[in-house]
Every structure is written in structure tokens, then in C-alpha cells.
């Protein structure tokens, strides 16, 4: 299922999870998240609000993880509202870097189609941290356990491995949805101007592709913040 507007998305899928059994002695085996002695050495959290979200020194406000020479990066969520997403995406447009989206972009929502219950990941007991080469979220609720690990696998691709464990003794038929929207405003120094107003030629556009979406951008060269070719695109599959 795909639903979209120009700057917002909703993607859906369904999976089935078998219960752990009614025997009280059944041990629930949860996946082991990667760890490192160099945990959170660099603060990778953030929730960009502006395309050009700067600090007081006119540098990018947040330190996104990027690896393998990729021209984009990801942030950990700043607070519980962003659990289930690595949505703060930084992109490099040839010479300049800026943020494409805030922390709730491409955010996972889980609903049990049998019981009708929607699991609010913002209520999870959470471990959210960075290690060299990866961002990690471990989200624990009464009924389910969600582990998400983001790594860069090529010089153009980042991959999120998501493991969902059913902690109950009943089977689940989960509907998975990912939704979100691109940042609306252009500059942290001019808080009331939207991207469309300040960069009318940028023309960001979300459209569907097989098993995902793509975001296209129009050609821009004559400025000091975005240098972009007409065929540039960002894909989520």
C-alpha cells in the first residue's frame, strides 16, 4: 500500500509473528544488539526543523552518521517522538550539506490486525545509541520487542535491519506502516520562510516506485547552499 502527497508518505506491509507458546517455562529469546566500547562518543541525535538548520557558528546543528563515502547521513531521534525512525536525514548536494527531513520521517508504526491494537513506540523502554558505523534503537513494550540497526552498506546505500519479536503466547498479524514528511521550512535564521518560498526552483517531489518511494529535486546551481542536477533522486525501498 502506498499513499502520498507531494512532501509526505505512507507505506504499508503485513507480517505474521508466531506466539511463544502458553508454557510458562518458554524462554523468549531476544536478539542481541551490537555494542561497542565507543558508544555515543559523538552525539548523533537530532530533530532537524529546517533545510538549513544551523548552530550559532553557522555549521549544521546536528552530527549525522555517514559512512563508506555516502552523500547522505542519518540521525538518532532526539526524543521519544522519533522512536522507530532514523528520519533526520542529511544530504550532500555536490558541495553543500543540508537536512531533508526531521526525526519522524520514515517512522515505523505497528498494528496487530487481530486485536486491532496499535503499538506506540514512543512508550517503549528504549535504548537509543550510536557506535562506530551504526545507529541502534532497542524498543521494548509489553507485547513486542523491536530492534533497529542502521548501517551503510555501499557508498550510496544505508540499510536498516529491523527485528520484531512477539513476546506473547498468541499469534500476531502485524500491519507495518512507515510515514512522514520532508522539512517544511528553509532556514533556521529566517524561521517563517518555507522551502518552496525560499527555493522555488528546488521543487521536491515524492513519487512511488516498486516497493518504495523516490524523492526528486529540480536542477539548482546558481546559489551558495544547494547544487543539484535534474536527475538527482533519493530512494527508500
XYZ file of N, CA and C in Angstrom:
711
model
N 0.847 -1.192 0.000
C 0.000 0.000 0.000
C 0.878 1.236 0.000
N 0.554 2.190 -0.860
C 1.279 3.450 -0.897
C 0.277 4.596 -0.940
N 0.465 5.567 -0.081
C -0.290 6.805 -0.149
C 0.716 7.934 -0.102
N 0.490 8.984 -0.874
C 1.478 10.052 -0.870
C 0.844 11.371 -1.256
N 1.444 12.431 -0.746
C 1.210 13.763 -1.266
C 2.569 14.255 -1.729
N 2.676 15.503 -2.097
C 3.934 15.983 -2.653
C 5.101 15.798 -1.696
N 4.896 16.075 -0.402
C 6.007 16.063 0.540
C 5.796 15.106 1.705
N 4.801 14.210 1.624
C 4.533 13.275 2.711
C 4.304 11.884 2.149
N 4.556 10.856 2.988
C 4.438 9.477 2.523
C 3.728 8.615 3.554
N 3.137 7.505 3.072
C 2.640 6.428 3.917
C 2.849 5.134 3.154
N 3.655 4.229 3.716
C 3.961 2.949 3.095
C 3.547 1.853 4.057
N 2.955 0.762 3.544
C 2.473 -0.283 4.430
C 2.872 -1.674 3.991
N 2.900 -2.601 4.967
C 3.164 -4.012 4.711
C 2.545 -4.808 5.849
N 2.491 -6.137 5.702
C 1.917 -7.002 6.730
C 2.843 -8.183 6.975
N 3.044 -8.541 8.264
C 3.809 -9.734 8.610
C 3.065 -10.505 9.686
N 3.350 -11.797 9.794
C 2.764 -12.635 10.838
C 3.862 -13.098 11.781
N 3.570 -13.052 13.093
C 4.517 -13.491 14.111
C 3.856 -14.564 14.963
N 4.539 -15.678 15.150
C 4.020 -16.775 15.955
C 4.276 -16.484 17.420
N 3.284 -16.805 18.277
C 3.436 -16.600 19.711
C 4.453 -17.540 20.311
N 4.876 -17.224 21.545
C 5.922 -18.006 22.203
C 5.395 -19.276 22.856
N 4.072 -19.475 22.854
C 3.501 -20.665 23.465
C 2.967 -20.365 24.850
N 2.072 -21.199 25.304
C 1.421 -20.955 26.594
C 2.203 -21.504 27.772
N 3.241 -22.292 27.518
C 4.046 -22.852 28.597
C 4.821 -21.738 29.288
N 4.630 -21.590 30.601
C 5.284 -20.512 31.345
C 6.795 -20.626 31.312
N 7.307 -21.829 31.015
C 8.750 -22.032 31.011
C 9.380 -21.655 29.672
N 8.541 -21.286 28.708
C 9.079 -20.903 27.411
C 9.941 -19.657 27.542
N 11.154 -19.754 27.069
C 12.076 -18.630 27.152
C 11.967 -17.775 25.898
N 11.784 -16.494 26.094
C 11.745 -15.567 24.968
C 13.170 -15.148 24.657
N 13.623 -15.473 23.482
C 14.983 -15.130 23.085
C 14.963 -13.857 22.257
N 15.497 -12.816 22.820
C 15.539 -11.531 22.138
C 16.864 -11.384 21.402
N 16.850 -10.711 20.260
C 18.103 -10.508 19.520
C 19.071 -9.641 20.317
N 20.344 -9.860 20.085
C 21.377 -9.093 20.763
C 21.814 -7.926 19.880
N 21.630 -6.733 20.382
C 22.012 -5.547 19.618
C 23.530 -5.378 19.634
N 24.089 -4.821 18.570
C 25.540 -4.590 18.544
C 25.943 -3.552 19.585
N 27.114 -3.740 20.157
C 27.632 -2.818 21.163
C 29.079 -2.470 20.839
N 29.599 -1.503 21.544
C 30.983 -1.085 21.351
C 31.434 -0.335 22.590
N 32.730 -0.367 22.855
C 33.261 0.450 23.945
C 33.237 1.934 23.590
N 32.988 2.237 22.310
C 32.950 3.628 21.858
C 31.508 4.060 21.584
N 30.639 3.836 22.549
C 29.227 4.175 22.409
C 29.005 5.663 22.667
N 28.260 6.296 21.756
C 27.874 7.709 21.901
C 29.074 8.643 22.082
N 30.201 8.299 21.466
C 31.357 9.196 21.516
C 31.025 10.517 20.822
N 30.282 10.428 19.718
C 29.771 11.610 19.019
C 28.261 11.639 19.191
N 27.724 12.794 19.503
C 26.281 12.936 19.655
C 25.624 12.876 18.275
N 24.889 11.795 18.006
C 24.231 11.601 16.713
C 22.734 11.892 16.779
N 22.243 12.443 17.870
C 20.816 12.716 17.990
C 20.461 14.054 17.347
N 19.207 14.184 16.955
C 18.761 15.458 16.411
C 17.407 15.358 15.745
N 16.749 16.494 15.654
C 15.447 16.587 15.001
C 15.423 17.845 14.138
N 15.966 17.777 12.922
C 16.011 18.974 12.072
C 14.617 19.528 11.791
N 14.514 20.836 11.872
C 13.270 21.532 11.566
C 13.375 22.300 10.257
N 14.604 22.615 9.865
C 14.844 23.443 8.685
C 15.764 22.720 7.708
N 15.605 23.031 6.439
C 16.512 22.510 5.423
C 17.948 22.880 5.773
N 18.152 24.129 6.110
C 19.460 24.609 6.569
C 19.337 24.940 8.056
N 19.502 23.908 8.884
C 19.356 24.029 10.333
C 20.749 24.217 10.929
N 21.079 25.453 11.308
C 22.436 25.805 11.702
C 22.536 26.088 13.198
N 23.769 25.938 13.717
C 24.040 26.351 15.088
C 24.518 27.807 15.095
N 24.969 28.273 16.249
C 25.363 29.681 16.376
C 26.633 30.012 15.603
N 27.357 28.972 15.131
C 28.572 29.186 14.344
C 28.325 28.990 12.847
N 27.060 28.886 12.461
C 26.663 28.680 11.062
C 27.128 27.338 10.513
N 27.293 26.362 11.401
C 27.534 24.979 10.994
C 26.227 24.197 11.117
N 26.158 23.029 10.462
C 24.990 22.185 10.642
C 24.801 21.888 12.125
N 23.572 21.977 12.577
C 23.273 21.872 14.004
C 23.481 20.464 14.547
N 23.317 19.440 13.694
C 23.367 18.054 14.154
C 24.431 17.275 13.390
N 24.976 16.244 14.056
C 26.080 15.447 13.509
C 25.567 14.102 13.012
N 25.148 14.049 11.774
C 24.603 12.817 11.212
C 25.706 11.783 10.985
N 25.344 10.513 11.136
C 26.256 9.424 10.801
C 26.277 9.235 9.291
N 27.461 9.248 8.723
C 27.637 8.879 7.320
C 28.862 7.983 7.226
N 28.908 7.118 6.221
C 29.978 6.126 6.147
C 30.156 5.692 4.695
N 31.259 5.029 4.410
C 31.547 4.462 3.091
C 31.555 5.505 1.973
N 31.749 6.765 2.314
C 31.775 7.806 1.293
C 30.409 8.211 0.780
N 29.349 7.832 1.498
C 27.989 8.160 1.054
C 27.739 9.660 1.125
N 26.841 10.129 0.276
C 26.492 11.546 0.229
C 25.199 11.820 0.992
N 24.908 11.010 1.974
C 23.792 11.282 2.879
C 24.130 10.689 4.243
N 23.390 11.119 5.268
C 23.621 10.619 6.614
C 22.321 10.556 7.389
N 22.370 9.916 8.563
C 21.179 9.730 9.390
C 21.453 10.151 10.827
N 20.377 10.533 11.512
C 20.433 10.892 12.921
C 19.613 9.920 13.761
N 20.004 9.769 15.015
C 19.147 9.132 16.005
C 18.053 10.114 16.414
N 16.901 9.607 16.850
C 15.856 10.528 17.309
C 16.303 11.303 18.544
N 15.843 12.536 18.608
C 16.178 13.415 19.726
C 15.390 13.063 20.981
N 14.162 12.549 20.786
C 13.310 12.199 21.920
C 12.380 11.066 21.506
N 11.468 10.694 22.411
C 10.622 9.521 22.197
C 9.706 9.649 20.990
N 9.380 10.863 20.572
C 8.504 11.048 19.411
C 9.112 10.463 18.141
N 10.427 10.311 18.109
C 11.094 9.786 16.925
C 11.464 8.321 16.998
N 11.070 7.627 18.080
C 11.384 6.198 18.170
C 10.745 5.451 16.996
N 11.513 4.565 16.383
C 11.034 3.824 15.225
C 11.461 4.426 13.909
N 12.347 5.423 13.939
C 12.814 6.056 12.700
C 14.243 6.548 12.870
N 14.967 6.550 11.764
C 16.242 7.263 11.654
C 16.022 8.396 10.653
N 14.961 9.172 10.916
C 14.405 10.059 9.903
C 15.112 11.371 9.692
N 15.963 11.793 10.617
C 16.713 13.024 10.404
C 17.796 12.782 9.371
N 17.494 13.053 8.110
C 18.393 12.697 7.010
C 19.132 13.934 6.511
N 20.455 13.841 6.505
C 21.308 14.873 5.936
C 21.688 14.445 4.525
N 21.647 15.375 3.577
C 22.075 15.048 2.225
C 23.104 16.061 1.741
N 24.019 15.577 0.940
C 25.048 16.423 0.341
C 24.667 16.654 -1.115
N 24.506 17.912 -1.482
C 24.188 18.253 -2.867
C 25.447 18.831 -3.512
N 26.302 17.923 -3.952
C 27.564 18.220 -4.622
C 28.562 18.925 -3.708
N 28.278 20.146 -3.282
C 29.230 20.874 -2.443
C 28.694 21.195 -1.056
N 27.387 21.183 -0.885
C 26.782 21.690 0.345
C 25.924 20.610 1.006
N 25.878 20.659 2.331
C 25.074 19.697 3.090
C 23.905 20.404 3.757
N 22.769 19.728 3.789
C 21.603 20.252 4.495
C 20.714 19.077 4.894
N 19.637 19.366 5.599
C 18.759 18.313 6.098
C 17.506 18.200 5.229
N 17.141 16.981 4.942
C 15.983 16.706 4.108
C 14.711 16.524 4.931
N 14.862 15.991 6.160
C 13.686 15.592 6.933
C 13.995 15.603 8.421
N 12.924 15.610 9.226
C 13.045 15.568 10.673
C 12.980 14.144 11.197
N 12.960 14.011 12.522
C 13.141 12.704 13.152
C 11.997 11.720 12.916
N 10.822 12.191 12.529
C 9.692 11.273 12.343
C 9.507 10.842 10.891
N 10.432 11.196 10.014
C 10.341 10.754 8.618
C 10.665 9.264 8.535
N 9.889 8.528 7.727
C 10.076 7.083 7.556
C 9.951 6.356 8.895
N 8.964 6.775 9.705
C 8.773 6.210 11.041
C 7.872 4.982 10.996
N 8.271 3.954 11.729
C 7.546 2.690 11.776
C 6.406 2.746 12.786
N 5.218 2.288 12.355
C 4.068 2.093 13.234
C 3.595 0.656 13.086
N 3.278 0.000 14.203
C 2.865 -1.402 14.207
C 1.444 -1.523 14.736
N 0.600 -2.263 14.002
C -0.771 -2.516 14.441
C -1.068 -4.002 14.305
N -1.577 -4.614 15.370
C -1.988 -6.016 15.332
C -3.362 -6.096 14.678
N -3.442 -6.702 13.504
C -4.698 -6.766 12.763
C -5.706 -7.709 13.416
N -5.247 -8.587 14.310
C -6.158 -9.492 15.006
C -6.869 -8.764 16.144
N -6.095 -8.099 16.999
C -6.678 -7.414 18.156
C -7.048 -5.968 17.860
N -6.478 -5.406 16.797
C -6.711 -4.004 16.477
C -5.830 -3.044 17.256
N -4.941 -3.567 18.079
C -4.095 -2.711 18.909
C -2.958 -2.106 18.095
N -2.758 -0.804 18.251
C -1.608 -0.122 17.667
C -0.565 0.087 18.753
N 0.664 -0.285 18.464
C 1.740 -0.179 19.443
C 2.455 1.160 19.271
N 2.407 1.949 20.310
C 3.022 3.273 20.293
C 4.475 3.139 20.741
N 5.393 3.209 19.782
C 6.801 3.010 20.104
C 7.358 4.120 20.990
N 6.676 5.255 21.039
C 7.149 6.330 21.913
C 6.996 5.966 23.389
N 6.206 4.931 23.679
C 6.035 4.472 25.060
C 7.000 3.352 25.433
N 7.872 2.979 24.517
C 8.764 1.844 24.751
C 9.852 2.182 25.764
N 10.288 1.149 26.478
C 11.539 1.257 27.231
C 12.653 1.188 26.200
N 13.416 2.247 26.077
C 14.279 2.400 24.908
C 15.752 2.489 25.266
N 16.552 1.882 24.394
C 17.995 2.095 24.365
C 18.312 2.613 22.966
N 18.725 3.852 22.887
C 18.981 4.513 21.609
C 20.405 5.046 21.655
N 21.264 4.548 20.755
C 22.670 4.921 20.862
C 23.382 4.750 19.521
N 24.553 5.342 19.446
C 25.400 5.190 18.264
C 26.679 4.467 18.651
N 27.200 3.705 17.707
C 28.519 3.097 17.811
C 29.229 3.372 16.490
N 30.523 3.172 16.405
C 31.192 3.407 15.125
C 30.555 2.594 13.997
N 30.042 3.283 12.985
C 29.478 2.615 11.822
C 28.029 2.215 11.928
N 27.343 2.541 13.031
C 25.953 2.102 13.161
C 25.178 2.995 14.124
N 23.865 3.061 13.878
C 22.906 3.658 14.796
C 21.969 2.553 15.266
N 21.617 2.570 16.549
C 20.869 1.452 17.132
C 19.685 1.974 17.935
N 18.535 1.309 17.763
C 17.375 1.522 18.624
C 16.877 0.162 19.104
N 16.750 0.011 20.410
C 16.156 -1.181 21.011
C 14.931 -0.711 21.786
N 13.751 -1.122 21.325
C 12.486 -0.606 21.844
C 11.673 -1.766 22.414
N 11.399 -1.712 23.705
C 10.755 -2.830 24.384
C 9.404 -2.413 24.945
N 8.347 -3.097 24.482
C 6.996 -2.927 25.003
C 6.546 -4.236 25.652
N 5.386 -4.228 26.287
C 4.917 -5.432 26.974
C 4.764 -6.608 26.018
N 4.241 -6.354 24.810
C 3.908 -7.437 23.881
C 4.965 -7.684 22.811
N 5.704 -6.661 22.445
C 6.662 -6.800 21.346
C 7.993 -6.149 21.700
N 9.010 -6.622 21.012
C 10.367 -6.097 21.149
C 10.843 -5.745 19.745
N 11.288 -4.514 19.557
C 11.723 -4.047 18.237
C 13.186 -3.625 18.327
N 13.988 -4.180 17.443
C 15.396 -3.790 17.365
C 15.694 -3.296 15.957
N 16.248 -2.097 15.864
C 16.563 -1.490 14.575
C 18.033 -1.082 14.567
N 18.744 -1.490 13.518
C 20.157 -1.142 13.376
C 20.373 -0.589 11.974
N 20.909 0.616 11.898
C 21.196 1.244 10.605
C 22.694 1.229 10.352
N 23.062 0.769 9.157
C 24.454 0.793 8.708
C 24.498 1.224 7.244
N 25.648 1.715 6.822
C 25.875 1.997 5.408
C 26.499 0.764 4.768
N 25.897 0.315 3.668
C 26.346 -0.927 3.040
C 27.043 -0.689 1.705
N 26.865 0.493 1.105
C 27.624 0.885 -0.081
C 27.911 2.377 0.029
N 28.547 2.924 -0.999
C 28.821 4.359 -0.991
C 27.595 5.182 -1.372
N 26.467 4.536 -1.577
C 25.225 5.235 -1.876
C 24.036 4.723 -1.065
N 24.237 3.665 -0.278
C 23.090 2.995 0.341
C 23.285 2.802 1.841
N 22.231 3.113 2.597
C 22.161 2.765 4.013
C 21.043 1.743 4.189
N 21.231 0.826 5.126
C 20.299 -0.285 5.332
C 19.863 -0.323 6.787
N 18.552 -0.438 7.006
C 18.012 -0.608 8.355
C 17.559 -2.053 8.517
N 18.179 -2.760 9.448
C 17.742 -4.109 9.807
C 16.772 -3.988 10.977
N 15.540 -4.464 10.782
C 14.510 -4.372 11.815
C 14.083 -5.775 12.227
N 14.256 -6.095 13.500
C 13.860 -7.387 14.050
C 12.732 -7.160 15.050
N 11.600 -7.845 14.839
C 10.433 -7.698 15.706
C 10.156 -9.040 16.371
N 10.098 -9.048 17.697
C 9.869 -10.270 18.459
C 8.517 -10.200 19.154
N 7.710 -11.236 18.957
C 6.428 -11.377 19.638
C 6.684 -11.960 21.027
N 6.392 -11.206 22.070
C 6.659 -11.641 23.443
C 5.458 -12.323 24.096
N 4.345 -12.425 23.368
C 3.135 -13.007 23.939
C 3.037 -14.488 23.577
N 1.982 -15.153 24.087
C 1.740 -16.555 23.752
C 0.690 -16.707 22.656
N 0.361 -15.620 21.976
C -0.621 -15.673 20.891
C 0.032 -15.221 19.587
N -0.516 -15.721 18.483
C -0.006 -15.305 17.181
C -0.435 -13.875 16.876
N 0.401 -13.175 16.132
C 0.102 -11.808 15.726
C 0.148 -11.695 14.213
N -0.721 -10.855 13.688
C -0.691 -10.489 12.276
C -0.499 -8.975 12.233
N 0.737 -8.557 12.081
C 1.073 -7.149 12.233
C 1.024 -6.403 10.906
N 0.364 -5.258 10.926
C 0.431 -4.312 9.818
C 1.533 -3.310 10.135
N 2.481 -3.175 9.221
C 3.599 -2.252 9.390
C 3.396 -1.059 8.471
N 3.513 0.127 9.016
C 3.405 1.342 8.214
C 4.585 2.250 8.509
N 5.083 2.874 7.445
C 6.128 3.882 7.569
C 5.577 5.170 6.968
N 5.654 6.255 7.712
C 5.145 7.506 7.170
C 6.037 8.663 7.603
N 5.710 9.849 7.126
C 6.484 11.026 7.484
C 6.423 12.069 6.389
N 7.114 13.173 6.620
C 7.132 14.253 5.644
C 8.482 14.953 5.659
N 8.763 15.661 4.587
C 10.007 16.411 4.475
C 9.919 17.697 5.295
N 11.081 18.259 5.633
C 11.068 19.511 6.383
C 10.349 20.586 5.571
N 9.615 21.423 6.273
C 8.802 22.444 5.610
C 9.553 23.754 5.435
N 10.383 24.103 6.418
C 10.980 25.440 6.433
C 12.427 25.416 5.943
N 12.867 26.545 5.413
C 14.142 26.602 4.706
C 15.330 26.910 5.602
N 15.227 27.945 6.438
C 16.393 28.471 7.144
C 16.095 28.692 8.622
N 17.010 28.238 9.475
C 16.841 28.491 10.904
C 17.052 29.961 11.240
N 17.656 30.712 10.336
C 17.851 32.148 10.554
C 16.699 32.984 9.996
N 15.797 32.334 9.234
C 14.597 33.005 8.723
C 13.437 32.039 8.914
N 12.956 31.956 10.122
C 12.120 30.853 10.562
C 10.759 30.768 9.888
N 10.294 31.829 9.255
C 8.941 31.818 8.714
C 8.882 31.483 7.228
N 10.020 31.289 6.575
C 10.017 31.043 5.135
C 10.116 29.552 4.841
N 9.195 29.068 4.029
C 9.190 27.658 3.665
C 10.241 27.390 2.589
N 10.528 26.105 2.395
C 11.460 25.719 1.335
C 10.930 26.165 -0.024
N 9.634 25.996 -0.236
C 9.036 26.383 -1.519
C 9.136 27.885 -1.759
N 9.052 28.672 -0.696
C 9.156 30.122 -0.846
C 10.594 30.569 -1.074
N 11.519 30.009 -0.311
C 12.901 30.472 -0.368
C 13.662 29.865 -1.548
N 13.326 28.605 -1.886
C 13.966 27.921 -3.017
C 12.888 27.424 -3.980
N 12.221 28.311 -4.689
C 11.107 27.892 -5.550
C 11.532 26.956 -6.679
N 12.811 26.967 -7.039
C 13.279 26.109 -8.128
C 13.671 24.703 -7.664
N 13.685 24.473 -6.357
C 14.123 23.172 -5.839
C 13.087 22.088 -6.128
N 11.829 22.390 -5.930
C 10.694 21.562 -6.355
C 10.834 20.099 -5.946
N 10.900 19.857 -4.647
C 10.956 18.486 -4.136
C 9.646 17.755 -4.447
N 9.755 16.500 -4.854
C 8.569 15.749 -5.242
C 8.729 14.292 -4.839
N 7.765 13.760 -4.066
C 7.755 12.347 -3.696
C 6.852 11.585 -4.656
N 7.341 10.447 -5.153
C 6.520 9.583 -6.007
C 6.820 8.127 -5.669
N 5.932 7.236 -6.059
C 6.083 5.825 -5.725
C 6.901 5.098 -6.785
N 7.661 4.109 -6.325
C 8.356 3.165 -7.186
C 8.028 1.773 -6.661
N 8.495 0.738 -7.332
C 8.219 -0.616 -6.868
C 8.831 -0.822 -5.481
N 7.992 -1.178 -4.523
C 8.414 -1.452 -3.145
C 9.000 -0.245 -2.426
N 8.604 0.964 -2.809
C 9.138 2.110 -2.096
C 8.747 3.434 -2.707
N 9.563 4.438 -2.424
C 9.327 5.787 -2.932
C 10.638 6.373 -3.437
N 10.520 7.454 -4.202
C 11.694 8.240 -4.553
C 11.361 9.713 -4.385
N 12.383 10.483 -4.071
C 12.247 11.926 -3.911
C 13.121 12.582 -4.967
N 12.509 13.368 -5.813
C 13.235 14.050 -6.883
C 13.378 15.533 -6.572
N 14.423 16.114 -7.137
C 14.734 17.522 -6.934
C 15.071 18.134 -8.288
N 14.628 19.355 -8.515
C 14.931 20.021 -9.777
C 16.372 20.531 -9.779
N 16.852 20.885 -10.954
C 18.226 21.366 -11.078
C 18.376 22.736 -10.424
N 19.434 22.866 -9.622
C 19.780 24.140 -8.991
C 21.292 24.275 -8.984
N 21.796 25.400 -9.422
C 23.244 25.619 -9.435
C 23.624 27.023 -8.968
N 22.777 27.994 -9.220
C 23.152 29.396 -9.024
C 22.825 29.876 -7.613
N 23.437 29.225 -6.592
C 23.262 29.668 -5.211
C 24.399 29.093 -4.377
N 24.448 29.471 -3.094
C 25.539 29.068 -2.216
C 25.089 28.045 -1.170
N 24.028 27.317 -1.437
C 23.544 26.351 -0.451
C 23.158 25.010 -1.056
N 22.686 24.995 -2.300
C 22.248 23.761 -2.950
C 22.790 23.743 -4.372
N 23.499 22.677 -4.712
C 23.917 22.469 -6.099
C 23.398 21.093 -6.503
N 22.504 21.079 -7.460
C 21.759 19.863 -7.735
C 21.557 19.678 -9.228
N 21.698 18.434 -9.715
C 21.379 18.110 -11.102
C 19.928 17.657 -11.209
N 19.386 17.779 -12.390
C 17.976 17.465 -12.617
C 17.663 15.995 -12.357
N 18.635 15.099 -12.542
C 18.369 13.669 -12.381
C 18.657 13.164 -10.967
N 18.954 14.062 -10.021
C 19.233 13.636 -8.644
C 17.964 13.108 -7.983
N 18.090 12.015 -7.238
C 16.946 11.480 -6.515
C 17.412 10.698 -5.297
N 16.516 10.581 -4.333
C 16.761 9.831 -3.100
C 15.701 8.743 -3.023
N 16.120 7.493 -2.862
C 15.176 6.370 -2.874
C 15.097 5.703 -1.509
N 13.880 5.287 -1.147
C 13.640 4.494 0.058
C 12.873 3.252 -0.367
N 13.464 2.078 -0.161
C 12.820 0.821 -0.565
C 12.899 -0.190 0.569
